[in-house]
XYZ file of N, CA and C in Angstrom:
624
model
N 0.684 -1.063 -0.033
C -0.056 0.037 -0.116
C 0.976 1.159 0.051
N 0.687 2.215 -0.835
C 1.427 3.273 -1.180
C 1.310 4.280 0.254
N 2.199 4.921 0.853
C 2.389 5.532 1.933
C 1.772 7.055 1.446
N 2.075 7.533 0.443
C 1.572 8.687 -0.270
C 0.943 8.766 -1.551
N -0.036 9.432 -1.377
C -0.688 9.999 -2.636
C -0.226 11.234 -3.164
N -0.055 10.930 -4.663
C 0.593 12.191 -5.115
C -0.171 12.640 -6.297
N -0.761 13.842 -6.308
C -1.401 14.138 -7.281
C -0.857 15.049 -8.315
N -0.668 14.793 -9.533
C 0.025 15.551 -10.418
C -0.444 15.596 -11.853
N 0.144 16.192 -12.723
C 0.052 16.383 -14.328
C 1.547 16.422 -14.708
N 2.022 15.484 -15.619
C 3.286 15.503 -15.728
C 3.877 16.729 -16.533
N 3.055 17.876 -17.055
C 3.446 18.995 -17.993
C 3.275 20.069 -16.821
N 3.376 19.977 -15.544
C 3.340 20.769 -14.265
C 4.378 21.019 -13.541
N 4.357 21.925 -12.592
C 5.281 21.841 -11.152
C 5.304 20.237 -10.809
N 4.332 19.597 -10.845
C 4.247 18.450 -10.184
C 5.603 17.728 -10.403
N 6.207 18.011 -11.593
C 7.688 17.221 -11.999
C 8.635 17.694 -10.718
N 8.584 18.556 -10.069
C 9.495 18.925 -8.847
C 9.021 18.027 -7.935
N 7.700 17.824 -7.558
C 7.563 16.925 -6.320
C 7.669 15.501 -6.835
N 7.481 15.139 -7.966
C 7.987 13.789 -8.535
C 9.579 13.347 -8.011
N 10.217 14.536 -8.420
C 11.745 14.200 -8.452
C 12.315 14.362 -7.096
N 11.253 14.877 -6.092
C 11.714 14.844 -4.605
C 11.189 13.497 -4.115
N 10.213 12.902 -4.479
C 9.537 11.670 -3.988
C 10.587 10.415 -4.231
N 11.082 10.891 -5.559
C 12.181 9.855 -5.915
C 13.285 9.917 -5.452
N 13.730 11.093 -4.911
C 14.666 11.306 -3.936
C 14.734 10.481 -2.387
N 13.695 10.656 -2.110
C 13.370 9.950 -0.657
C 13.355 8.296 -0.717
N 12.976 7.603 -1.930
C 12.776 6.476 -1.954
C 11.636 5.770 -1.598
N 10.659 6.515 -0.917
C 9.513 5.806 -0.634
C 8.403 5.673 -1.422
N 7.467 4.882 -1.279
C 6.750 4.179 -2.357
C 5.334 5.138 -2.012
N 5.049 5.629 -3.307
C 3.836 6.290 -3.316
C 3.028 6.086 -4.659
N 1.936 6.388 -4.725
C 0.740 6.272 -5.606
C 0.640 7.635 -6.324
N 0.945 7.524 -7.546
C 0.760 8.823 -8.661
C -0.729 8.713 -9.108
N -1.256 9.963 -9.060
C -2.694 10.041 -9.774
C -2.590 11.027 -10.601
N -2.615 10.762 -11.736
C -2.592 11.877 -12.948
C -3.552 12.615 -13.364
N -3.917 13.855 -13.090
C -4.953 14.624 -13.352
C -4.719 15.766 -14.526
N -5.725 15.640 -15.557
C -5.826 16.416 -16.413
C -6.010 17.788 -16.242
N -5.485 18.828 -16.925
C -5.569 20.452 -16.774
C -7.124 20.438 -17.174
N -7.570 21.468 -16.368
C -9.194 22.050 -17.043
C -10.076 21.429 -15.768
N -11.553 21.012 -16.316
C -12.475 20.641 -15.372
C -12.081 19.666 -14.075
N -10.955 18.235 -14.773
C -10.796 17.579 -13.570
C -10.286 17.972 -12.543
N -9.358 18.976 -12.518
C -8.839 19.397 -11.498
C -9.754 20.648 -10.409
N -11.093 20.752 -11.126
C -11.529 21.741 -10.270
C -12.903 21.009 -9.579
N -12.808 19.739 -9.673
C -13.926 18.697 -9.023
C -13.866 19.278 -7.759
N -15.070 19.068 -7.095
C -15.487 18.897 -5.736
C -14.416 18.195 -4.889
N -14.359 16.915 -5.189
C -13.415 15.901 -4.884
C -11.898 16.381 -4.830
N -11.279 16.795 -5.869
C -10.168 17.208 -5.650
C -9.529 18.669 -5.152
N -11.018 19.477 -4.883
C -10.525 20.748 -4.129
C -10.666 20.520 -2.794
N -11.300 19.284 -2.552
C -11.029 19.110 -1.014
C -9.610 18.773 -0.346
N -9.025 18.543 -1.452
C -7.569 17.983 -1.390
C -6.739 19.386 -1.665
N -6.730 19.896 -2.515
C -6.095 21.525 -2.983
C -7.284 22.475 -3.288
N -7.917 23.425 -2.450
C -8.679 24.262 -2.848
C -8.244 25.212 -3.882
N -7.169 25.192 -4.167
C -6.805 26.114 -5.336
C -6.845 25.167 -6.794
N -7.488 24.062 -6.851
C -7.382 23.385 -8.077
C -6.261 23.123 -8.752
N -5.070 22.856 -8.123
C -3.953 22.948 -8.895
C -3.229 21.520 -8.468
N -2.169 21.341 -9.428
C -1.282 20.234 -8.810
C 0.092 20.976 -9.107
N 0.865 20.232 -7.816
C 0.843 18.992 -7.209
C 0.357 19.090 -5.950
N 0.003 17.997 -5.433
C -0.301 17.772 -3.985
C 0.070 16.411 -3.402
N 0.225 16.316 -2.276
C 0.404 15.119 -1.721
C -0.473 14.954 -0.573
N -0.899 13.557 -0.058
C -1.737 13.425 0.844
C -0.784 12.157 1.531
N -0.390 12.484 2.629
C 0.394 11.631 3.538
C -0.460 11.242 4.711
N -1.135 10.110 5.014
C -2.175 10.018 5.801
C -3.183 10.714 5.907
N -3.073 11.647 6.867
C -4.203 12.527 7.051
C -3.744 14.074 6.486
N -2.315 13.844 6.391
C -1.547 15.399 6.070
C -1.768 15.232 4.780
N -2.408 16.827 4.167
C -2.304 17.177 3.043
C -1.441 18.615 2.788
N -0.415 18.487 1.465
C 0.628 19.164 1.604
C 0.646 19.839 -0.066
N 0.381 20.999 -0.017
C 0.518 21.889 -1.338
C 1.577 22.851 -1.586
N 1.793 23.210 -2.818
C 3.017 24.117 -3.121
C 4.169 23.347 -3.080
N 5.048 23.667 -4.202
C 6.069 22.684 -4.214
C 7.188 22.899 -3.357
N 7.441 24.047 -2.817
C 8.605 24.368 -1.990
C 8.273 23.429 -0.677
N 6.813 23.796 -0.255
C 6.660 22.951 1.028
C 6.537 21.665 0.843
N 6.244 20.955 -0.403
C 6.306 19.619 -0.397
C 7.612 19.211 -0.248
N 8.828 19.837 -0.855
C 9.813 19.051 -0.434
C 10.547 19.463 0.685
N 10.358 20.281 1.455
C 10.635 20.662 2.968
C 10.034 19.489 3.444
N 8.937 19.412 3.496
C 8.177 18.127 4.229
C 8.545 16.882 4.077
N 8.967 16.490 2.708
C 9.300 15.235 2.673
C 10.812 14.899 3.440
N 11.249 16.073 2.975
C 12.847 16.113 3.613
C 12.690 15.912 5.233
N 11.805 16.559 5.650
C 11.781 16.401 7.185
C 10.995 14.697 7.486
N 9.881 14.490 6.972
C 9.247 13.403 7.214
C 10.035 12.032 6.859
N 11.255 12.187 6.388
C 11.922 11.121 5.971
C 13.430 11.465 6.028
N 13.763 11.438 7.098
C 15.080 12.054 7.411
C 16.143 10.819 7.131
N 15.782 9.926 7.059
C 16.831 8.912 6.536
C 16.845 8.619 5.433
N 16.647 9.653 4.237
C 17.047 9.987 2.848
C 18.191 10.882 2.914
N 18.568 11.705 3.904
C 19.650 12.618 3.779
C 19.755 13.719 3.318
N 18.204 14.262 3.132
C 17.964 15.427 2.291
C 17.538 16.560 3.138
N 17.691 16.318 4.685
C 17.507 17.858 5.433
C 18.724 18.468 5.794
N 18.690 19.587 6.091
C 19.786 20.330 6.180
C 20.642 19.990 7.766
N 21.959 19.920 7.753
C 22.588 19.824 8.913
C 22.218 21.340 9.555
N 23.084 21.492 10.698
C 22.648 22.610 11.904
C 23.387 23.638 10.783
N 24.593 23.612 10.373
C 25.589 24.716 9.583
C 25.009 24.773 8.302
N 24.063 24.293 7.862
C 23.649 24.120 6.511
C 22.215 24.777 6.429
N 21.598 24.919 7.310
C 20.051 25.566 7.493
C 19.891 26.980 7.029
N 20.855 27.854 7.233
C 20.416 29.224 6.844
C 20.697 29.113 5.568
N 21.692 28.692 4.761
C 21.843 28.529 3.175
C 20.103 27.787 2.787
N 19.932 26.560 3.261
C 19.046 25.685 2.879
C 17.651 26.483 2.683
N 17.462 27.365 3.945
C 15.969 28.266 4.119
C 15.880 29.337 3.090
N 17.205 30.062 3.117
C 17.140 31.134 2.579
C 17.233 30.852 0.581
N 17.932 29.938 0.067
C 17.671 29.614 -1.110
C 16.296 28.848 -1.592
N 15.764 28.261 -0.409
C 14.323 27.701 -1.047
C 13.297 28.736 -1.251
N 13.562 29.560 -0.198
C 12.400 30.597 -0.286
C 13.038 31.663 -1.304
N 14.012 31.892 -1.741
C 14.382 32.708 -2.722
C 13.585 32.285 -3.755
N 13.915 30.843 -4.074
C 13.464 30.557 -5.381
C 11.649 30.085 -5.380
N 11.287 30.130 -4.171
C 9.827 30.013 -4.151
C 9.409 31.797 -4.389
N 10.013 32.634 -3.951
C 9.593 33.772 -3.920
C 10.007 34.866 -5.339
N 11.295 35.436 -4.816
C 11.614 36.313 -5.989
C 12.149 35.745 -7.553
N 12.744 34.431 -7.340
C 12.736 33.828 -8.881
C 11.714 33.476 -9.328
N 10.822 32.666 -8.899
C 9.559 32.307 -9.550
C 8.684 33.699 -9.957
N 8.825 34.802 -9.397
C 8.019 35.782 -9.574
C 8.772 36.789 -10.687
N 10.136 36.723 -10.682
C 10.849 37.369 -11.833
C 10.647 36.681 -12.829
N 10.745 35.528 -13.020
C 10.442 34.716 -14.411
C 9.173 34.546 -14.543
N 8.254 34.650 -13.864
C 6.982 34.345 -14.342
C 6.610 36.121 -14.828
N 6.861 37.019 -14.245
C 6.673 38.305 -14.965
C 7.630 38.517 -16.477
N 8.548 37.843 -16.575
C 9.457 37.906 -17.476
C 8.477 37.105 -18.990
N 8.324 36.394 -18.414
C 7.348 35.214 -19.431
C 6.127 35.751 -19.546
N 5.486 36.485 -18.794
C 3.989 37.384 -19.309
C 4.516 38.526 -19.868
N 5.353 38.930 -20.165
C 6.007 40.527 -20.564
C 5.587 41.781 -19.440
N 5.474 41.216 -18.325
C 5.523 42.313 -17.284
C 6.805 42.994 -17.298
N 7.109 44.389 -17.539
C 7.980 44.799 -17.055
C 7.822 46.111 -15.842
N 8.514 45.882 -14.998
C 8.480 46.768 -13.679
C 9.257 48.039 -14.038
N 8.344 49.262 -14.086
C 9.432 50.451 -14.145
C 10.416 50.508 -13.158
N 11.628 51.174 -13.897
C 12.947 51.073 -12.989
C 12.479 51.975 -11.784
N 11.853 52.911 -11.576
C 11.275 53.558 -10.631
C 10.374 53.121 -9.326
N 9.848 51.794 -9.704
C 9.070 51.170 -9.182
C 9.599 49.600 -8.399
N 10.658 49.434 -8.853
C 11.478 48.272 -8.698
C 11.328 47.751 -7.362
N 11.185 49.125 -6.599
C 11.128 48.713 -5.233
C 10.112 48.160 -4.309
N 8.962 48.144 -4.946
C 7.686 47.770 -4.732
C 7.132 46.280 -4.993
N 8.483 45.630 -5.758
C 8.486 44.099 -6.060
C 9.518 43.450 -5.435
N 9.294 42.106 -4.947
C 10.107 41.719 -4.001
C 11.377 41.025 -4.793
N 11.452 41.118 -5.825
C 12.715 40.624 -6.818
C 13.642 41.865 -7.386
N 12.832 43.162 -7.195
C 13.782 44.112 -7.928
C 13.684 44.193 -9.302
N 14.526 43.536 -10.062
C 14.595 43.447 -11.620
C 15.233 41.781 -11.611
N 14.738 41.591 -13.087
C 15.173 40.264 -13.391
C 16.506 39.924 -13.208
N 17.417 41.328 -13.953
C 18.727 41.032 -13.853
C 19.422 40.441 -12.553
N 18.774 41.182 -11.682
C 19.556 41.245 -10.440
C 19.168 39.886 -9.889
N 17.989 39.114 -10.152
C 17.614 37.821 -9.909
C 18.605 36.824 -10.232
N 18.826 37.202 -11.619
C 19.897 36.355 -12.312
C 21.104 36.157 -11.579
N 21.457 37.210 -11.371
C 23.044 37.645 -10.717
C 23.229 37.015 -9.333
N 21.803 36.767 -8.861
C 21.858 36.405 -7.377
C 22.154 34.911 -7.426
N 21.257 34.337 -8.305
C 20.919 32.927 -8.552
C 22.452 32.321 -8.965
N 22.941 32.919 -9.754
C 24.246 32.679 -10.488
C 25.414 32.679 -9.190
N 25.432 33.746 -8.478
C 26.490 33.517 -7.496
C 26.009 32.349 -6.510
N 24.646 32.225 -6.363
C 24.217 30.929 -5.467
C 24.758 29.608 -5.693
N 24.938 29.538 -7.024
C 24.927 28.086 -7.528
C 26.487 27.853 -7.831
N 27.301 29.191 -7.890
C 28.591 29.141 -8.295
C 29.381 28.983 -6.825
N 28.836 29.396 -5.707
C 29.821 29.178 -4.662
C 30.166 27.709 -4.063
N 29.255 27.010 -4.547
C 29.718 25.371 -4.029
C 28.935 24.567 -4.770
N 29.329 23.134 -4.780
C 28.880 22.424 -5.697
C 26.946 22.126 -5.372
N 26.982 22.278 -4.302
C 25.381 22.312 -4.150
C 24.747 23.569 -2.998
N 23.697 23.619 -3.162
C 22.905 25.098 -2.835
C 23.550 25.723 -1.500
N 23.592 24.459 -0.509
C 23.997 24.497 0.718
C 25.417 24.378 1.286
N 26.023 23.941 0.379
C 27.428 23.356 0.510
C 28.273 22.400 -0.607
N 28.860 21.447 0.115
C 29.191 20.227 -0.645
C 28.160 19.196 -0.566
N 26.840 19.143 0.043
C 26.081 18.177 -0.079
C 24.519 18.429 -0.619
N 24.341 17.553 -1.441
C 23.023 17.792 -1.999
C 21.691 17.672 -0.880
N 20.981 18.479 -0.947
C 19.409 18.646 0.135
C 18.281 18.879 -0.629
N 17.227 18.934 0.028
C 15.770 19.157 -0.792
C 15.986 20.469 -1.401
N 16.574 21.598 -1.060
C 16.433 22.917 -1.334
C 17.105 22.756 -2.575
N 18.142 21.870 -3.311
C 18.492 21.611 -4.797
C 17.465 21.024 -5.540
N 16.605 20.228 -5.046
C 15.460 20.017 -5.763
C 14.545 20.966 -6.329
N 14.460 21.802 -5.530
C 13.431 22.854 -5.594
C 14.341 23.972 -6.505
N 15.340 24.650 -6.189
C 16.163 25.528 -6.939
C 16.784 24.735 -8.466
N 17.056 23.556 -8.111
C 17.553 22.810 -9.600
C 16.317 22.810 -10.620
N 15.033 22.434 -10.101
C 14.049 22.248 -10.942
C 13.565 23.727 -11.625
N 13.676 24.890 -10.893
C 13.686 26.098 -11.665
C 14.731 26.321 -12.800
N 15.809 25.944 -12.246
C 16.896 26.304 -13.178
C 16.692 25.089 -14.616
N 16.556 23.775 -14.194
C 16.171 22.769 -15.366
C 15.084 23.346 -16.199
N 13.916 23.962 -15.836
C 12.676 24.522 -16.511
C 13.184 25.548 -17.263
N 13.761 26.506 -16.565
C 14.375 27.849 -17.261
C 15.300 27.766 -18.356
N 16.264 26.608 -18.175
C 17.124 26.267 -19.533
C 16.280 25.573 -20.604
N 15.498 24.581 -20.135
C 14.653 23.877 -21.421
C 13.742 25.007 -22.031
N 13.039 25.930 -21.294
C 12.057 26.602 -21.997
C 12.649 28.316 -22.163
N 13.915 28.423 -21.949
C 14.561 29.894 -22.345
C 13.760 30.838 -21.439
N 13.472 30.570 -20.384
C 12.680 31.604 -19.343
C 13.506 31.923 -18.270
N 14.953 31.268 -18.216
C 16.205 32.115 -17.531
C 17.492 32.343 -18.519
N 18.217 33.146 -18.073
C 19.436 33.105 -18.912
C 20.385 32.008 -18.876
N 20.598 31.815 -19.961
C 21.421 30.691 -20.302
C 23.006 30.845 -20.145
N 23.420 30.422 -18.690
C 24.636 31.114 -18.202
C 25.588 29.543 -18.142
N 26.761 29.751 -18.000
C 27.461 28.154 -17.877
C 27.382 28.083 -16.463
N 27.388 29.059 -15.408
C 26.918 28.296 -14.007
C 25.623 27.628 -13.851
N 24.765 27.994 -14.591
C 23.493 27.339 -14.492
C 23.222 26.256 -15.053
N 24.298 26.053 -16.433
C 24.715 24.485 -17.189
C 25.194 23.661 -16.106
N 26.341 24.078 -15.465
C 27.328 23.052 -14.716
C 26.348 23.052 -13.562
N 25.744 23.565 -12.724
C 24.719 23.207 -11.651
C 23.799 22.193 -12.188
N 23.025 22.461 -13.095
C 21.990 21.243 -13.681
C 22.924 20.095 -14.047
N 24.080 20.104 -14.676
C 24.478 18.990 -15.144
C 24.975 18.104 -13.598
N 25.093 18.472 -12.768
C 25.549 18.153 -11.655
C 24.183 17.346 -10.795
N 23.056 17.900 -10.990
C 21.592 17.607 -10.527
C 21.158 16.567 -11.491
N 21.175 16.760 -12.897
C 20.808 15.738 -13.744
C 21.390 14.438 -13.700
N 22.623 14.395 -13.434
C 22.948 13.280 -12.986
C 22.641 12.324 -12.156
N 21.728 12.796 -11.107
C 21.284 12.052 -10.130
C 20.457 10.705 -10.598
N 20.581 9.557 -9.966
C 19.655 8.715 -10.418
C 17.919 9.088 -10.180
N 17.760 9.567 -9.031
C 16.329 9.817 -8.652
C 15.919 10.945 -9.702
N 16.550 12.032 -10.243
C 16.478 12.858 -11.055
C 16.067 12.296 -12.440
N 16.610 11.303 -12.872
C 16.588 10.426 -14.322
C 15.388 9.557 -14.236
N 15.266 8.901 -12.866
C 13.825 8.149 -12.659
C 12.984 8.966 -12.964
N 12.613 9.977 -12.196
C 11.487 11.063 -12.115
C 11.228 11.515 -13.581
N 12.267 11.922 -14.414
C 12.083 12.164 -15.653
C 11.363 11.217 -16.620
N 12.074 9.932 -16.519
C 11.604 8.852 -17.367
C 9.855 8.992 -16.979
N 9.551 8.644 -15.882
C 8.538 8.430 -15.327
C 7.046 9.419 -15.685
N 7.692 10.974 -15.973
C 6.861 11.900 -16.188
C 6.927 11.801 -17.784
N 8.071 11.749 -18.372
C 8.051 11.561 -19.693
C 6.913 10.682 -20.197
N 6.840 9.494 -19.714
C 6.201 8.115 -20.159
C 4.567 8.777 -19.860
N 4.318 9.512 -18.486
C 3.230 9.771 -18.299
C 2.653 10.883 -19.091
N 3.494 11.771 -19.888
C 3.120 12.646 -20.953
C 2.438 11.946 -22.058
N 3.407 11.279 -22.643
C 3.214 10.471 -23.903
C 2.126 9.687 -23.773
N 1.442 9.306 -22.581
C 0.421 8.509 -22.575
C -0.734 9.247 -22.541
N -0.747 10.366 -21.806
C -1.797 11.538 -21.810
C -1.887 11.985 -23.317
N -0.808 12.271 -23.996
C -1.172 12.643 -25.529
C -1.696 11.686 -26.422
N -1.205 10.433 -26.136
C -1.965 9.362 -26.709
C -3.403 9.249 -26.923
N -3.782 9.587 -25.043
C -5.284 9.296 -25.185
C -5.867 10.520 -25.282
N -5.339 11.670 -25.713
C -5.756 12.958 -25.946
C -7.182 12.970 -27.136
């Protein structure tokens, strides 16, 4: 019996949660939900009132939002070694929330063509897209992984943003991002997650 029910769509941020689940090595049951009305049913909105994926159901606990899912699973399964050590906690939380806040907001606005006037950059949490890219580059260049020399759940989340951004051109294509992505994409859990989501996406297209 799967310990975790994982609600996802292979063409969504659910790929982040899938990778995190594969890193933990715990059993889970994936339930693929098509975009549109299936995500807005009363049954699914009882899990996630936003009508979005991913979500996980772990016993009676419901967790939504990818950064929260990554942090939750790291804490729930400490044997996987994905939680920060005491000296790694500051960087772990800093970059996890940086990616969930300034990075995602900056990339989304850029993708939507939203330009923040220079005189109003103080009103947005990220300031400017260029400053976010420079900050992210410095973060992934300082050490092999985001907290130092060891892979943690924060790398799943930060790395997923870079992975997606490089694939779809929504972030700058910089050597530091390529190098960081190469380290992460060599991980067996990343490769398993990619294969599972690619297969699920192909099956959905075949049945569309």
